[in-house]
GROMACS .gro file of C-alpha atoms in nm:
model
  278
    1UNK     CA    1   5.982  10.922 -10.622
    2UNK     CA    2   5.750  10.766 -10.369
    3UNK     CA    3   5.534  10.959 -10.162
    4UNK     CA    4   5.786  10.972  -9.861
    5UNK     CA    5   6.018  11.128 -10.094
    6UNK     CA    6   5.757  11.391 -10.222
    7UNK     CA    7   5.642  11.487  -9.876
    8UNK     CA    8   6.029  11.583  -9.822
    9UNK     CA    9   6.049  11.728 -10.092
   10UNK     CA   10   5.785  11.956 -10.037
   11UNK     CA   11   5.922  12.017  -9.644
   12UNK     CA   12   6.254  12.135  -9.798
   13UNK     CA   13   6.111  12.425 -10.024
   14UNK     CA   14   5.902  12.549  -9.747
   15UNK     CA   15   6.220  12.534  -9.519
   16UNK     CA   16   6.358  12.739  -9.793
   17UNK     CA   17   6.070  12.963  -9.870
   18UNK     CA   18   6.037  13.031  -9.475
   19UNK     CA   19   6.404  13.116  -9.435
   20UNK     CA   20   6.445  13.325  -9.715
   21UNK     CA   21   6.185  13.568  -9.632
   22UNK     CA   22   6.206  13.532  -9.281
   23UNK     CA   23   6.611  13.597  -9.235
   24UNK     CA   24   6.545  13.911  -9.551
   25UNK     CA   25   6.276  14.068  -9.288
   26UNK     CA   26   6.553  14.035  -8.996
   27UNK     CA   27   6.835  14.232  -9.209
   28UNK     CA   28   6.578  14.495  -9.338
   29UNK     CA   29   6.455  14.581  -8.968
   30UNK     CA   30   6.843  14.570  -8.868
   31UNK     CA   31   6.932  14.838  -9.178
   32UNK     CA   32   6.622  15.026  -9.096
   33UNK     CA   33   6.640  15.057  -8.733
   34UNK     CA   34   6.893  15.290  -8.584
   35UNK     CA   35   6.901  15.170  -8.251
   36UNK     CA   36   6.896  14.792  -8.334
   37UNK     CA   37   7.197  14.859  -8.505
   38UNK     CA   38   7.347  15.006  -8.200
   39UNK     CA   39   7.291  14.684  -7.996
   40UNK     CA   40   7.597  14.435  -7.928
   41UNK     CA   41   7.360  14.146  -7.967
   42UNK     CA   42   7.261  14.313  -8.338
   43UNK     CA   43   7.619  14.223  -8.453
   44UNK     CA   44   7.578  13.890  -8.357
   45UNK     CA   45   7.214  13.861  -8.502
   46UNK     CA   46   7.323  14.016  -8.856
   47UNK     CA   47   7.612  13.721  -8.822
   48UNK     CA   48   7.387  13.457  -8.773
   49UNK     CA   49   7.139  13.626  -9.090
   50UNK     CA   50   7.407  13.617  -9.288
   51UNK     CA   51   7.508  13.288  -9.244
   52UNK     CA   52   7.107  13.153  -9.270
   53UNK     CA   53   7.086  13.390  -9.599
   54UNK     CA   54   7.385  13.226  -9.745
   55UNK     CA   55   7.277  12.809  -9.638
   56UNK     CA   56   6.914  12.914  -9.751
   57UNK     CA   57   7.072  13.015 -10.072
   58UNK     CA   58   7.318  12.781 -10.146
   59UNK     CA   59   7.336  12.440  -9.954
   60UNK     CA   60   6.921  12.442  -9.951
   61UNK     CA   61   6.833  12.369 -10.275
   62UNK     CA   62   7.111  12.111 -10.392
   63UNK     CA   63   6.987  11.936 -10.080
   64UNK     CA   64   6.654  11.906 -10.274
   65UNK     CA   65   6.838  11.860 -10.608
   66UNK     CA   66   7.019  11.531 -10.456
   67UNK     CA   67   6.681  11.439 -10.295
   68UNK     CA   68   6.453  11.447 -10.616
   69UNK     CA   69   6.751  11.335 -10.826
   70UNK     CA   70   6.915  11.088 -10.622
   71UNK     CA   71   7.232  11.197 -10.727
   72UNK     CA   72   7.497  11.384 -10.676
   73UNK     CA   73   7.443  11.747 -10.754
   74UNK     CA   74   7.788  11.854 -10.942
   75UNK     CA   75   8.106  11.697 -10.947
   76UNK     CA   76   8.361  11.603 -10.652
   77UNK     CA   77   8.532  11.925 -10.708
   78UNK     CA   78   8.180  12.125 -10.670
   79UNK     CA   79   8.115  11.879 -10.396
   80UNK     CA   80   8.397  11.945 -10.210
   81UNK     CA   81   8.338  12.348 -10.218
   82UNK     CA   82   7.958  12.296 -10.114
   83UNK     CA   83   8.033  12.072  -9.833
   84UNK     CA   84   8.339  12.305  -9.716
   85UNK     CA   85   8.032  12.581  -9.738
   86UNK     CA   86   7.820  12.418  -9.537
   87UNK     CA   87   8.060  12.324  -9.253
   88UNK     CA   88   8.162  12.682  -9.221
   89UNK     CA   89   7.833  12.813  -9.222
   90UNK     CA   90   7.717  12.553  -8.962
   91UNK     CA   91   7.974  12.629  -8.749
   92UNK     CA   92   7.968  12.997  -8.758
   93UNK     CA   93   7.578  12.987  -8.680
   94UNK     CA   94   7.643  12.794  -8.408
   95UNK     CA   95   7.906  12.946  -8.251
   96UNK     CA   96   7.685  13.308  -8.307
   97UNK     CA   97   7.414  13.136  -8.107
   98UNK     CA   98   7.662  13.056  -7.842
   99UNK     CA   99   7.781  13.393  -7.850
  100UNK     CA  100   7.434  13.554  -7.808
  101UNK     CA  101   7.358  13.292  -7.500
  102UNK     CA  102   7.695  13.448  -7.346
  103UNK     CA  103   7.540  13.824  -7.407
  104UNK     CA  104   7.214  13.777  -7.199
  105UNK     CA  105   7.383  13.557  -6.949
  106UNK     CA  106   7.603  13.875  -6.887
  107UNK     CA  107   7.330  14.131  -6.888
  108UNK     CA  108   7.154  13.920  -6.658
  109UNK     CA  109   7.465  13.865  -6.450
  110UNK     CA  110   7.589  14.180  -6.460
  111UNK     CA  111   7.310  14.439  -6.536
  112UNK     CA  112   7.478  14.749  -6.439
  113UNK     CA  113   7.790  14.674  -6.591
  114UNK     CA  114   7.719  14.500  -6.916
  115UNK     CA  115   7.776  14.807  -7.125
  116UNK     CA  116   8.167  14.793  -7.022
  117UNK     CA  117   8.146  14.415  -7.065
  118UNK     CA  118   7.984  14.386  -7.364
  119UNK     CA  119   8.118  14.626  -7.614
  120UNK     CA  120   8.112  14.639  -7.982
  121UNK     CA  121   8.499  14.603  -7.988
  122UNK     CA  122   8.435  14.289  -7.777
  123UNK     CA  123   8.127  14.202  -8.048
  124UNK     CA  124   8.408  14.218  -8.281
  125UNK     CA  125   8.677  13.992  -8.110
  126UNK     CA  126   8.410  13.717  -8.096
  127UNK     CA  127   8.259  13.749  -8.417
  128UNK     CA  128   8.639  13.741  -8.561
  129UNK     CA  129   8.687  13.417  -8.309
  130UNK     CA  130   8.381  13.232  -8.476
  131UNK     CA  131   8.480  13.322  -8.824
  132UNK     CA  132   8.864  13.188  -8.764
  133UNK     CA  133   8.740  12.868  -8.571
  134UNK     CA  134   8.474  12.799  -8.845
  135UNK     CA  135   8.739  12.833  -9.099
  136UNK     CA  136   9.017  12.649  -8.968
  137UNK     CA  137   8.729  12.348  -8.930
  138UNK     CA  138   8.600  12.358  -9.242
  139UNK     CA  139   8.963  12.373  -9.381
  140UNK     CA  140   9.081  12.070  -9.209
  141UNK     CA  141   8.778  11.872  -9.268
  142UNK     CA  142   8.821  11.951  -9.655
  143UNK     CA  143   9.201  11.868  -9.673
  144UNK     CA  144   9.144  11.560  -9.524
  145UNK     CA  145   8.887  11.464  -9.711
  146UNK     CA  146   8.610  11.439  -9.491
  147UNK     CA  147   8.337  11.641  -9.673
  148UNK     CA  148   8.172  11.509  -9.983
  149UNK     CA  149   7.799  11.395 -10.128
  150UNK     CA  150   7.643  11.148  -9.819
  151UNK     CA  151   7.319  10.962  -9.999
  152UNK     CA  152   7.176  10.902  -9.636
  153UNK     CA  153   7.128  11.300  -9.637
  154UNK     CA  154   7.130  11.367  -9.994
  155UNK     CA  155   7.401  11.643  -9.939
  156UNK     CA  156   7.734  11.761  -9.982
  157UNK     CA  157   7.786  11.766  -9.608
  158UNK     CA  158   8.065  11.592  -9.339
  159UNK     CA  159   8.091  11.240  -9.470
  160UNK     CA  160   8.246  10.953  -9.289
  161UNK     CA  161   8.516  10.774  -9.526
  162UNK     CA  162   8.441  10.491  -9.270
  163UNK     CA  163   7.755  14.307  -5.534
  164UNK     CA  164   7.607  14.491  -5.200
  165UNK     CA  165   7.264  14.384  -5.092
  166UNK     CA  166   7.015  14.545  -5.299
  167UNK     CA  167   6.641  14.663  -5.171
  168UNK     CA  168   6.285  14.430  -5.285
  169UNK     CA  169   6.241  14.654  -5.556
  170UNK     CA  170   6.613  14.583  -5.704
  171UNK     CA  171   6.554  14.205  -5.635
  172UNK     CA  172   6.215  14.218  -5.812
  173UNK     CA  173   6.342  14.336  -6.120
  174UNK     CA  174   6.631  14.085  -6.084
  175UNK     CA  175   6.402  13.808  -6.055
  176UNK     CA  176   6.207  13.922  -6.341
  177UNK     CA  177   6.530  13.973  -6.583
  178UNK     CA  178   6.642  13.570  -6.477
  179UNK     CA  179   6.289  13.468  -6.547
  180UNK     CA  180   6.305  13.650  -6.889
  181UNK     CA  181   6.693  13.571  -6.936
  182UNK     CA  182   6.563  13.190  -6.865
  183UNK     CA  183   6.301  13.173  -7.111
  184UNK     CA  184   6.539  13.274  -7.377
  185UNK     CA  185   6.822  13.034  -7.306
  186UNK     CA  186   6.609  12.796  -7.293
  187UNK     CA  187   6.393  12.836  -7.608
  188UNK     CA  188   6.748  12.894  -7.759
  189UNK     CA  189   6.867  12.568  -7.625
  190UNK     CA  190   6.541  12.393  -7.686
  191UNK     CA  191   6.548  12.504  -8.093
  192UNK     CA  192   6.945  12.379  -8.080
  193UNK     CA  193   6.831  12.088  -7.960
  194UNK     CA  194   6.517  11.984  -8.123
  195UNK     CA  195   6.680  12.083  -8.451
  196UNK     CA  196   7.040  11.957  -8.427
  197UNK     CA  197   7.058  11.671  -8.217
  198UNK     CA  198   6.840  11.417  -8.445
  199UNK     CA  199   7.120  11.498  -8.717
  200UNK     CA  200   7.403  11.504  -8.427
  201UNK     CA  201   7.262  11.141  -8.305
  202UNK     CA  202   7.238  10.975  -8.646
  203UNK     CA  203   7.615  11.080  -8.759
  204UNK     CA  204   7.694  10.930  -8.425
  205UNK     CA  205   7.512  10.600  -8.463
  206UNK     CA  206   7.633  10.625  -8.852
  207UNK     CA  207   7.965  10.532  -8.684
  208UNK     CA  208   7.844  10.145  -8.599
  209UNK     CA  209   7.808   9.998  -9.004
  210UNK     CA  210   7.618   9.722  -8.776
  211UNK     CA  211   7.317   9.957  -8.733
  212UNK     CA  212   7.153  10.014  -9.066
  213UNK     CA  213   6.984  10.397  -9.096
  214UNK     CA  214   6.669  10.449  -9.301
  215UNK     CA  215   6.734  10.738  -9.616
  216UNK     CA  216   6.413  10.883  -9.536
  217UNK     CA  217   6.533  10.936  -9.159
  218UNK     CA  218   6.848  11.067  -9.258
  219UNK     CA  219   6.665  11.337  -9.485
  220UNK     CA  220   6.435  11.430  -9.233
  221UNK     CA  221   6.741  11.483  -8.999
  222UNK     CA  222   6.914  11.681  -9.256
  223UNK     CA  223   6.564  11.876  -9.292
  224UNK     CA  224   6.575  11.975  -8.919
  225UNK     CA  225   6.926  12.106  -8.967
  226UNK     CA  226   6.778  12.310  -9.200
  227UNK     CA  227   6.463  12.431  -8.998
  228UNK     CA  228   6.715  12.603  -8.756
  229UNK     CA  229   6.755  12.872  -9.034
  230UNK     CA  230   6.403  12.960  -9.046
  231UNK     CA  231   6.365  12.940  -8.692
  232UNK     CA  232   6.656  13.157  -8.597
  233UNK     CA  233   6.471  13.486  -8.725
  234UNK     CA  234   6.197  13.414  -8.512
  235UNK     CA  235   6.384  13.286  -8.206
  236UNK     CA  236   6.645  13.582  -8.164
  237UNK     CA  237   6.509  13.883  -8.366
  238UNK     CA  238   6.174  13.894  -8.513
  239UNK     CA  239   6.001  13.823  -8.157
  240UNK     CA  240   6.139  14.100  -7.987
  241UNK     CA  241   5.993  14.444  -7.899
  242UNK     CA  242   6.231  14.627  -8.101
  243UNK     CA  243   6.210  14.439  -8.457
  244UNK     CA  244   5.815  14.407  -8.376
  245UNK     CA  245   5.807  14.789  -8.387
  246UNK     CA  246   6.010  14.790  -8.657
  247UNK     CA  247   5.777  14.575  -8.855
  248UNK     CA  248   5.530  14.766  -8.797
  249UNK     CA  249   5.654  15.134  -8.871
  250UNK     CA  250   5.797  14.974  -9.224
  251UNK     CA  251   5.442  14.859  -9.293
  252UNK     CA  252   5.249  15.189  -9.182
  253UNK     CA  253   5.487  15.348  -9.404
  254UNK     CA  254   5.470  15.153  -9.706
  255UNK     CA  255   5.069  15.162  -9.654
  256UNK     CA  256   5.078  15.548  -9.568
  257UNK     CA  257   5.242  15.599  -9.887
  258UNK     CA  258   5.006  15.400 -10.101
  259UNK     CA  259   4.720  15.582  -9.966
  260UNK     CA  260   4.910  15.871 -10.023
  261UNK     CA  261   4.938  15.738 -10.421
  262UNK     CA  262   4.626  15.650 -10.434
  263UNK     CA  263   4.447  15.966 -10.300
  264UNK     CA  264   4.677  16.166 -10.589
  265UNK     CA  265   4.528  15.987 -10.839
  266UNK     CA  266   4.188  16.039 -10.731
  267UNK     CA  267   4.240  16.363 -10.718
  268UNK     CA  268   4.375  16.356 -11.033
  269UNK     CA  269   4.096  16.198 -11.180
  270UNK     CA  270   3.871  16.443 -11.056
  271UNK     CA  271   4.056  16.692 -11.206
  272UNK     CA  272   4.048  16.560 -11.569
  273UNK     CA  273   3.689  16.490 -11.537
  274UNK     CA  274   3.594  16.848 -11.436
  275UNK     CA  275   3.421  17.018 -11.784
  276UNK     CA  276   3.611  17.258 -11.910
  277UNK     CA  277   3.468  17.620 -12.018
  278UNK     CA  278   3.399  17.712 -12.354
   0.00000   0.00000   0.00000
Protein backbone atom coordinates (compact mmCIF):
# COMPACT_ATOMS: atom_id res chain seq x y z
CA UNK A 1 0.00 0.00 0.00
CA UNK A 2 1.41 3.44 -0.64
CA UNK A 3 0.87 6.18 1.57
CA UNK A 4 -2.24 7.54 -0.40
CA UNK A 5 -3.73 4.28 0.19
CA UNK A 6 -2.92 4.28 4.03
CA UNK A 7 -4.20 7.79 4.57
CA UNK A 8 -7.64 6.29 3.15
CA UNK A 9 -7.46 3.76 4.87
CA UNK A 10 -7.22 5.39 7.99
CA UNK A 11 -10.21 8.09 6.80
CA UNK A 12 -12.51 5.04 6.35
CA UNK A 13 -12.25 3.60 10.01
CA UNK A 14 -12.74 6.96 11.46
CA UNK A 15 -15.82 7.38 9.08
CA UNK A 16 -16.78 4.19 10.67
CA UNK A 17 -15.78 4.79 14.21
CA UNK A 18 -17.66 8.34 13.97
CA UNK A 19 -20.85 6.83 12.60
CA UNK A 20 -21.14 4.07 14.75
CA UNK A 21 -21.14 5.91 17.91
CA UNK A 22 -22.59 8.88 16.65
CA UNK A 23 -25.94 7.24 14.90
CA UNK A 24 -25.96 4.62 18.56
CA UNK A 25 -26.16 8.13 20.63
CA UNK A 26 -29.14 9.32 18.17
CA UNK A 27 -31.30 5.95 18.77
CA UNK A 28 -30.52 5.93 22.59
CA UNK A 29 -31.78 9.70 23.04
CA UNK A 30 -34.81 8.66 20.63
CA UNK A 31 -35.65 5.36 23.08
CA UNK A 32 -34.96 7.48 26.06
CA UNK A 33 -36.85 10.52 25.33
CA UNK A 34 -40.59 10.42 25.50
CA UNK A 35 -41.38 13.34 23.68
CA UNK A 36 -38.78 12.89 20.84
CA UNK A 37 -40.50 9.88 20.20
CA UNK A 38 -43.71 11.70 19.84
CA UNK A 39 -42.33 13.94 17.03
CA UNK A 40 -43.27 13.19 13.22
CA UNK A 41 -39.78 14.20 12.24
CA UNK A 42 -38.47 11.36 15.02
CA UNK A 43 -39.91 8.66 12.67
CA UNK A 44 -38.10 9.91 9.96
CA UNK A 45 -34.80 10.47 12.02
CA UNK A 46 -34.93 6.76 13.56
CA UNK A 47 -35.33 5.81 9.54
CA UNK A 48 -32.45 7.51 8.49
CA UNK A 49 -30.36 5.88 11.95
CA UNK A 50 -31.30 2.85 10.93
CA UNK A 51 -30.26 2.93 7.62
CA UNK A 52 -26.61 4.77 8.73
CA UNK A 53 -26.43 1.87 11.57
CA UNK A 54 -26.89 -0.77 9.00
CA UNK A 55 -24.17 0.96 5.94
CA UNK A 56 -21.80 1.69 9.01
CA UNK A 57 -22.09 -1.93 9.77
CA UNK A 58 -22.09 -3.63 6.74
CA UNK A 59 -21.05 -1.84 3.42
CA UNK A 60 -18.23 0.23 5.64
CA UNK A 61 -15.80 -2.10 6.32
CA UNK A 62 -15.69 -4.32 3.02
CA UNK A 63 -15.17 -0.89 1.51
CA UNK A 64 -11.87 -0.91 3.52
CA UNK A 65 -11.42 -4.69 2.98
CA UNK A 66 -11.39 -4.06 -1.01
CA UNK A 67 -9.23 -0.94 -0.35
CA UNK A 68 -6.32 -2.60 1.71
CA UNK A 69 -6.81 -5.82 -0.27
CA UNK A 70 -7.37 -4.70 -3.64
CA UNK A 71 -9.73 -7.24 -4.20
CA UNK A 72 -12.87 -8.22 -4.23
CA UNK A 73 -14.28 -8.86 -0.81
CA UNK A 74 -16.45 -12.27 -1.33
CA UNK A 75 -17.70 -13.78 -4.29
CA UNK A 76 -20.19 -12.41 -7.13
CA UNK A 77 -23.00 -13.94 -5.31
CA UNK A 78 -21.91 -12.01 -1.90
CA UNK A 79 -21.21 -9.16 -4.20
CA UNK A 80 -24.34 -8.97 -5.64
CA UNK A 81 -26.25 -9.01 -2.04
CA UNK A 82 -23.79 -6.19 -0.68
CA UNK A 83 -24.22 -3.99 -3.59
CA UNK A 84 -28.19 -4.63 -3.62
CA UNK A 85 -27.59 -3.48 0.31
CA UNK A 86 -26.05 -0.59 -0.37
CA UNK A 87 -28.38 0.76 -3.10
CA UNK A 88 -31.31 0.30 -0.83
CA UNK A 89 -29.82 1.83 1.99
CA UNK A 90 -28.63 4.82 -0.13
CA UNK A 91 -31.75 5.36 -1.41
CA UNK A 92 -33.82 5.07 1.62
CA UNK A 93 -31.42 7.67 3.44
CA UNK A 94 -31.92 9.84 0.87
CA UNK A 95 -35.29 9.81 0.30
CA UNK A 96 -35.65 10.19 4.55
CA UNK A 97 -33.65 13.36 4.12
CA UNK A 98 -36.03 14.49 1.50
CA UNK A 99 -38.78 13.62 3.61
CA UNK A 100 -37.52 15.60 6.67
CA UNK A 101 -36.80 18.81 4.20
CA UNK A 102 -40.69 18.38 3.29
CA UNK A 103 -41.56 18.38 7.31
CA UNK A 104 -39.94 21.82 8.16
CA UNK A 105 -40.90 23.30 4.86
CA UNK A 106 -44.53 22.55 6.11
CA UNK A 107 -44.16 23.73 9.65
CA UNK A 108 -42.71 26.72 8.32
CA UNK A 109 -45.43 27.03 5.70
CA UNK A 110 -48.08 26.13 7.61
CA UNK A 111 -47.34 26.68 11.38
CA UNK A 112 -50.73 26.49 12.76
CA UNK A 113 -51.77 23.69 10.85
CA UNK A 114 -48.86 21.33 10.62
CA UNK A 115 -50.14 19.04 13.31
CA UNK A 116 -53.19 18.02 10.86
CA UNK A 117 -50.65 17.99 8.01
CA UNK A 118 -48.07 16.21 9.37
CA UNK A 119 -49.32 13.23 11.21
CA UNK A 120 -47.76 10.06 12.24
CA UNK A 121 -50.18 8.11 9.90
CA UNK A 122 -48.82 10.47 7.19
CA UNK A 123 -45.03 9.68 8.79
CA UNK A 124 -46.04 6.27 7.98
CA UNK A 125 -47.31 6.57 4.30
CA UNK A 126 -43.93 8.18 3.47
CA UNK A 127 -41.69 6.12 5.32
CA UNK A 128 -43.62 3.00 3.57
CA UNK A 129 -43.15 5.16 0.08
CA UNK A 130 -39.25 5.34 0.63
CA UNK A 131 -38.95 1.77 1.68
CA UNK A 132 -41.07 0.49 -1.60
CA UNK A 133 -39.18 2.98 -4.00
CA UNK A 134 -35.76 1.95 -2.48
CA UNK A 135 -36.68 -1.58 -2.99
CA UNK A 136 -38.08 -1.69 -6.29
CA UNK A 137 -34.51 0.24 -7.27
CA UNK A 138 -32.33 -1.83 -5.74
CA UNK A 139 -34.31 -4.83 -7.22
CA UNK A 140 -34.10 -3.73 -10.73
CA UNK A 141 -30.60 -2.62 -10.56
CA UNK A 142 -29.69 -6.24 -9.21
CA UNK A 143 -31.73 -8.22 -11.86
CA UNK A 144 -30.18 -6.45 -14.41
CA UNK A 145 -27.05 -6.75 -13.37
CA UNK A 146 -25.96 -3.46 -12.62
CA UNK A 147 -24.47 -3.82 -9.08
CA UNK A 148 -21.23 -5.62 -8.51
CA UNK A 149 -17.38 -4.97 -7.09
CA UNK A 150 -16.20 -1.36 -9.01
CA UNK A 151 -12.11 -1.20 -8.34
CA UNK A 152 -12.35 2.69 -8.95
CA UNK A 153 -14.34 2.66 -5.47
CA UNK A 154 -13.20 -0.48 -4.06
CA UNK A 155 -16.91 -1.52 -3.42
CA UNK A 156 -19.70 -3.61 -4.14
CA UNK A 157 -21.70 -0.62 -5.29
CA UNK A 158 -23.77 0.45 -8.84
CA UNK A 159 -21.32 -0.59 -11.51
CA UNK A 160 -21.49 0.40 -15.10
CA UNK A 161 -21.27 -2.88 -17.41
CA UNK A 162 -20.21 -0.10 -19.93
CA UNK A 163 -53.96 33.27 5.50
CA UNK A 164 -55.47 36.78 6.96
CA UNK A 165 -52.95 39.47 7.66
CA UNK A 166 -51.29 38.80 10.81
CA UNK A 167 -49.97 41.68 13.44
CA UNK A 168 -45.66 42.60 13.74
CA UNK A 169 -45.49 40.32 16.45
CA UNK A 170 -46.99 37.24 14.24
CA UNK A 171 -44.68 38.38 11.33
CA UNK A 172 -41.66 38.50 13.68
CA UNK A 173 -41.89 35.13 14.71
CA UNK A 174 -42.57 34.17 11.05
CA UNK A 175 -39.50 35.73 9.96
CA UNK A 176 -37.59 34.14 12.63
CA UNK A 177 -39.06 30.42 11.90
CA UNK A 178 -37.93 31.04 7.78
CA UNK A 179 -34.61 32.24 9.01
CA UNK A 180 -34.30 29.07 11.24
CA UNK A 181 -36.30 26.80 8.64
CA UNK A 182 -33.50 28.30 6.07
CA UNK A 183 -30.53 27.47 7.94
CA UNK A 184 -31.61 23.92 8.13
CA UNK A 185 -32.45 23.30 4.51
CA UNK A 186 -29.65 24.62 3.69
CA UNK A 187 -27.04 22.92 5.93
CA UNK A 188 -29.17 19.82 4.88
CA UNK A 189 -28.66 20.60 1.27
CA UNK A 190 -25.13 21.79 1.74
CA UNK A 191 -24.07 18.16 3.60
CA UNK A 192 -26.11 16.39 0.44
CA UNK A 193 -24.16 18.18 -1.61
CA UNK A 194 -20.69 18.38 -0.37
CA UNK A 195 -20.97 14.67 0.36
CA UNK A 196 -22.81 13.18 -2.64
CA UNK A 197 -22.17 15.09 -5.56
CA UNK A 198 -18.20 14.35 -5.89
CA UNK A 199 -19.41 10.56 -6.07
CA UNK A 200 -22.65 11.68 -8.25
CA UNK A 201 -20.09 13.66 -10.73
CA UNK A 202 -17.48 10.93 -11.10
CA UNK A 203 -20.20 8.02 -11.99
CA UNK A 204 -21.31 10.63 -14.45
CA UNK A 205 -17.96 11.41 -16.05
CA UNK A 206 -17.26 7.42 -15.55
CA UNK A 207 -19.72 7.30 -18.49
CA UNK A 208 -16.99 8.89 -21.18
CA UNK A 209 -14.14 5.64 -21.18
CA UNK A 210 -12.20 8.72 -22.96
CA UNK A 211 -11.70 10.43 -19.56
CA UNK A 212 -9.47 8.32 -17.40
CA UNK A 213 -10.42 8.64 -13.33
CA UNK A 214 -7.67 8.38 -10.72
CA UNK A 215 -8.44 5.15 -7.97
CA UNK A 216 -7.43 7.33 -5.27
CA UNK A 217 -10.19 9.98 -6.41
CA UNK A 218 -12.69 7.48 -6.79
CA UNK A 219 -12.03 6.24 -3.07
CA UNK A 220 -12.09 9.51 -1.70
CA UNK A 221 -15.51 10.00 -3.48
CA UNK A 222 -16.74 6.78 -2.17
CA UNK A 223 -15.32 8.07 1.37
CA UNK A 224 -17.59 11.18 1.19
CA UNK A 225 -20.56 8.96 0.50
CA UNK A 226 -19.73 7.54 3.51
CA UNK A 227 -19.14 10.77 5.68
CA UNK A 228 -22.92 11.52 5.13
CA UNK A 229 -23.57 8.73 7.77
CA UNK A 230 -21.61 10.31 10.39
CA UNK A 231 -22.77 13.58 9.58
CA UNK A 232 -26.44 12.83 9.53
CA UNK A 233 -26.54 12.43 13.50
CA UNK A 234 -25.16 15.67 13.86
CA UNK A 235 -27.03 17.49 11.09
CA UNK A 236 -30.72 16.37 11.98
CA UNK A 237 -30.68 15.09 15.64
CA UNK A 238 -27.80 15.47 17.87
CA UNK A 239 -27.74 19.45 17.35
CA UNK A 240 -31.04 20.07 18.45
CA UNK A 241 -32.44 21.34 21.79
CA UNK A 242 -34.26 18.29 22.50
CA UNK A 243 -31.48 15.43 21.95
CA UNK A 244 -28.92 18.09 23.61
CA UNK A 245 -31.06 17.79 26.77
CA UNK A 246 -31.29 14.46 26.35
CA UNK A 247 -27.58 14.02 26.34
CA UNK A 248 -27.25 15.62 29.07
CA UNK A 249 -29.93 14.13 31.57
CA UNK A 250 -28.45 10.46 30.37
CA UNK A 251 -25.04 11.69 31.50
CA UNK A 252 -26.13 13.39 34.92
CA UNK A 253 -27.73 10.20 35.48
CA UNK A 254 -25.16 7.78 34.74
CA UNK A 255 -22.69 10.20 36.83
CA UNK A 256 -25.38 10.65 39.69
CA UNK A 257 -25.42 7.05 40.00
CA UNK A 258 -21.72 6.48 40.18
CA UNK A 259 -21.39 8.95 42.85
CA UNK A 260 -24.14 7.33 44.31
CA UNK A 261 -21.84 3.82 44.05
CA UNK A 262 -19.12 5.31 45.04
CA UNK A 263 -20.31 7.14 48.23
CA UNK A 264 -21.81 3.38 49.33
CA UNK A 265 -18.66 2.05 49.28
CA UNK A 266 -17.10 4.63 51.26
CA UNK A 267 -19.41 4.28 53.57
CA UNK A 268 -18.93 0.89 53.56
CA UNK A 269 -15.45 1.09 54.13
CA UNK A 270 -15.88 3.12 57.01
CA UNK A 271 -17.95 0.74 58.41
CA UNK A 272 -15.55 -2.28 58.27
CA UNK A 273 -12.82 -0.19 59.54
CA UNK A 274 -14.70 0.92 62.70
CA UNK A 275 -13.00 -1.35 65.85
CA UNK A 276 -15.16 -3.53 67.09
CA UNK A 277 -15.82 -3.99 71.04
CA UNK A 278 -14.43 -6.63 72.97
Amino acid sequence: MDTAEVILSVLVVVIIIVSLLSNILVLICFLYNPEIRKQVPGLFNLNLTFCNLLLTVSNMPLTLVGLVSKAQPGGDSFCQIVGFLETFLSTNSMLSMAALSIDRWIAVVFPLRYHSKMRHKDAAFVLGYTWAHSMSFSTVATSLSWVGYHRLYASCTLSNPRASSPDPRCLEEQKRRRQRATRKISTFIGTFMLCFAPYVITRIVELFPAVPINPHWGIVSKCLTYSKAACDPFVYSLLRHQYKKTCTDIMNRLLKRSSLNASGRRHDNQGNSLPTAE
